[in-house]
GROMACS .gro file of C-alpha atoms in nm:
model
  156
    1UNK     CA    1   0.186   5.272  -3.446
    2UNK     CA    2  -0.016   5.447  -3.180
    3UNK     CA    3  -0.179   5.299  -2.872
    4UNK     CA    4  -0.514   5.334  -3.047
    5UNK     CA    5  -0.398   5.133  -3.348
    6UNK     CA    6  -0.275   4.847  -3.128
    7UNK     CA    7  -0.598   4.854  -2.927
    8UNK     CA    8  -0.803   4.856  -3.246
    9UNK     CA    9  -0.616   4.544  -3.358
   10UNK     CA   10  -0.675   4.373  -3.021
   11UNK     CA   11  -1.049   4.453  -3.039
   12UNK     CA   12  -1.067   4.330  -3.398
   13UNK     CA   13  -0.884   4.010  -3.308
   14UNK     CA   14  -1.133   3.949  -3.027
   15UNK     CA   15  -1.431   3.997  -3.259
   16UNK     CA   16  -1.288   3.787  -3.543
   17UNK     CA   17  -1.186   3.489  -3.331
   18UNK     CA   18  -1.507   3.496  -3.125
   19UNK     CA   19  -1.709   3.486  -3.447
   20UNK     CA   20  -1.497   3.192  -3.568
   21UNK     CA   21  -1.598   3.001  -3.255
   22UNK     CA   22  -1.256   3.004  -3.091
   23UNK     CA   23  -1.385   3.119  -2.752
   24UNK     CA   24  -1.492   3.428  -2.562
   25UNK     CA   25  -1.474   3.789  -2.680
   26UNK     CA   26  -1.113   3.863  -2.587
   27UNK     CA   27  -0.804   3.953  -2.789
   28UNK     CA   28  -0.455   4.063  -2.687
   29UNK     CA   29  -0.127   4.184  -2.836
   30UNK     CA   30   0.223   4.201  -2.694
   31UNK     CA   31   0.419   4.490  -2.844
   32UNK     CA   32   0.790   4.565  -2.817
   33UNK     CA   33   0.957   4.866  -2.981
   34UNK     CA   34   0.647   4.934  -3.191
   35UNK     CA   35   0.626   4.577  -3.327
   36UNK     CA   36   0.365   4.314  -3.244
   37UNK     CA   37   0.558   4.010  -3.119
   38UNK     CA   38   0.265   3.809  -2.983
   39UNK     CA   39  -0.105   3.780  -3.054
   40UNK     CA   40  -0.359   3.586  -2.855
   41UNK     CA   41  -0.729   3.531  -2.839
   42UNK     CA   42  -0.951   3.348  -2.599
   43UNK     CA   43  -0.939   2.973  -2.668
   44UNK     CA   44  -1.090   2.846  -2.343
   45UNK     CA   45  -1.375   2.654  -2.506
   46UNK     CA   46  -1.200   2.556  -2.831
   47UNK     CA   47  -0.891   2.422  -2.651
   48UNK     CA   48  -1.078   2.293  -2.343
   49UNK     CA   49  -0.827   2.489  -2.138
   50UNK     CA   50  -0.944   2.730  -1.866
   51UNK     CA   51  -0.604   2.906  -1.881
   52UNK     CA   52  -0.622   2.978  -2.256
   53UNK     CA   53  -0.712   3.343  -2.206
   54UNK     CA   54  -0.611   3.595  -2.474
   55UNK     CA   55  -0.340   3.751  -2.258
   56UNK     CA   56  -0.187   3.414  -2.167
   57UNK     CA   57  -0.189   3.307  -2.532
   58UNK     CA   58  -0.024   3.637  -2.638
   59UNK     CA   59   0.238   3.606  -2.364
   60UNK     CA   60   0.317   3.249  -2.472
   61UNK     CA   61   0.348   3.357  -2.837
   62UNK     CA   62   0.575   3.651  -2.749
   63UNK     CA   63   0.797   3.434  -2.529
   64UNK     CA   64   0.833   3.180  -2.811
   65UNK     CA   65   0.913   3.463  -3.054
   66UNK     CA   66   1.184   3.605  -2.826
   67UNK     CA   67   1.309   3.272  -2.691
   68UNK     CA   68   1.283   3.416  -2.340
   69UNK     CA   69   1.041   3.402  -2.048
   70UNK     CA   70   1.104   3.769  -1.974
   71UNK     CA   71   0.906   4.027  -2.167
   72UNK     CA   72   1.083   4.338  -2.042
   73UNK     CA   73   1.028   4.634  -2.268
   74UNK     CA   74   0.691   4.495  -2.376
   75UNK     CA   75   0.341   4.636  -2.357
   76UNK     CA   76   0.019   4.436  -2.338
   77UNK     CA   77  -0.288   4.560  -2.526
   78UNK     CA   78  -0.611   4.379  -2.449
   79UNK     CA   79  -0.973   4.460  -2.524
   80UNK     CA   80  -1.076   4.399  -2.160
   81UNK     CA   81  -0.914   4.453  -1.822
   82UNK     CA   82  -0.711   4.140  -1.741
   83UNK     CA   83  -0.852   3.890  -1.495
   84UNK     CA   84  -0.639   3.811  -1.189
   85UNK     CA   85  -0.469   3.515  -1.362
   86UNK     CA   86  -0.373   3.722  -1.665
   87UNK     CA   87  -0.267   4.018  -1.455
   88UNK     CA   88  -0.041   3.789  -1.252
   89UNK     CA   89   0.106   3.648  -1.575
   90UNK     CA   90   0.181   4.001  -1.695
   91UNK     CA   91   0.367   4.069  -1.370
   92UNK     CA   92   0.557   3.738  -1.391
   93UNK     CA   93   0.655   3.811  -1.753
   94UNK     CA   94   0.786   4.156  -1.664
   95UNK     CA   95   0.551   4.341  -1.896
   96UNK     CA   96   0.602   4.713  -1.849
   97UNK     CA   97   0.252   4.849  -1.921
   98UNK     CA   98  -0.102   4.724  -1.983
   99UNK     CA   99  -0.361   4.906  -2.192
  100UNK     CA  100  -0.719   4.777  -2.180
  101UNK     CA  101  -1.053   4.889  -2.324
  102UNK     CA  102  -1.355   4.739  -2.144
  103UNK     CA  103  -1.320   4.685  -1.768
  104UNK     CA  104  -1.403   4.405  -1.525
  105UNK     CA  105  -1.752   4.548  -1.463
  106UNK     CA  106  -1.825   4.530  -1.836
  107UNK     CA  107  -1.708   4.167  -1.835
  108UNK     CA  108  -1.927   4.089  -1.534
  109UNK     CA  109  -2.232   4.233  -1.710
  110UNK     CA  110  -2.198   3.971  -1.985
  111UNK     CA  111  -2.138   3.680  -1.748
  112UNK     CA  112  -1.763   3.664  -1.686
  113UNK     CA  113  -1.658   3.601  -1.325
  114UNK     CA  114  -1.346   3.817  -1.300
  115UNK     CA  115  -1.490   4.034  -1.024
  116UNK     CA  116  -1.568   3.726  -0.816
  117UNK     CA  117  -1.205   3.613  -0.835
  118UNK     CA  118  -1.077   3.961  -0.745
  119UNK     CA  119  -1.306   3.957  -0.441
  120UNK     CA  120  -1.200   3.605  -0.341
  121UNK     CA  121  -0.831   3.697  -0.355
  122UNK     CA  122  -0.894   3.985  -0.115
  123UNK     CA  123  -1.046   3.750   0.146
  124UNK     CA  124  -0.839   3.567   0.408
  125UNK     CA  125  -0.773   3.203   0.316
  126UNK     CA  126  -1.027   3.068   0.564
  127UNK     CA  127  -1.305   3.288   0.418
  128UNK     CA  128  -1.264   3.189   0.052
  129UNK     CA  129  -1.521   2.984  -0.137
  130UNK     CA  130  -1.244   2.747  -0.253
  131UNK     CA  131  -1.110   2.572   0.057
  132UNK     CA  132  -0.731   2.581   0.092
  133UNK     CA  133  -0.535   2.367   0.336
  134UNK     CA  134  -0.165   2.379   0.411
  135UNK     CA  135  -0.016   2.030   0.435
  136UNK     CA  136   0.341   1.897   0.483
  137UNK     CA  137   0.519   2.234   0.481
  138UNK     CA  138   0.826   2.094   0.657
  139UNK     CA  139   0.862   1.822   0.392
  140UNK     CA  140   0.853   2.082   0.114
  141UNK     CA  141   1.108   2.325   0.261
  142UNK     CA  142   1.422   2.116   0.184
  143UNK     CA  143   1.349   2.148  -0.189
  144UNK     CA  144   1.342   2.527  -0.146
  145UNK     CA  145   1.667   2.513   0.049
  146UNK     CA  146   1.832   2.319  -0.235
  147UNK     CA  147   1.702   2.574  -0.489
  148UNK     CA  148   1.847   2.856  -0.281
  149UNK     CA  149   2.202   2.720  -0.326
  150UNK     CA  150   2.160   2.551  -0.665
  151UNK     CA  151   2.453   2.646  -0.889
  152UNK     CA  152   2.369   2.764  -1.240
  153UNK     CA  153   2.000   2.825  -1.172
  154UNK     CA  154   1.811   3.086  -1.374
  155UNK     CA  155   1.645   3.317  -1.125
  156UNK     CA  156   1.306   3.459  -1.208
   0.00000   0.00000   0.00000
């Protein structure tokens, strides 16, 4: 299949599931070696889960399909530019490329706050709208030290 065929499927998935009342207008596919191994659509409102974005759902499905948390060799197709959470998940999963149709400005025009989050992440901690406070760092560091030398751990 071509990039356009996978994108057409992602756009169609977004439209179908939105019309079924599953959530917002977003659909995503994870493709490896020309085969769709994960599909996801926005389920934020139907699952009462703010993390149930199409990309996250597709990543979860692909990981279950492969039995692995790494999605090396995979491509993400999504009908809109990923929000910061979904983009971070794509990095964490090791996805090799992302193809998107609409962009974050298109999403902002219909009421989605992706641009706000991108802007917030670029600000220093003390200037963000969501207050963040560091607390008990020294108490947390021994756990990290134990992880560093933990035998048999699975690095990621």
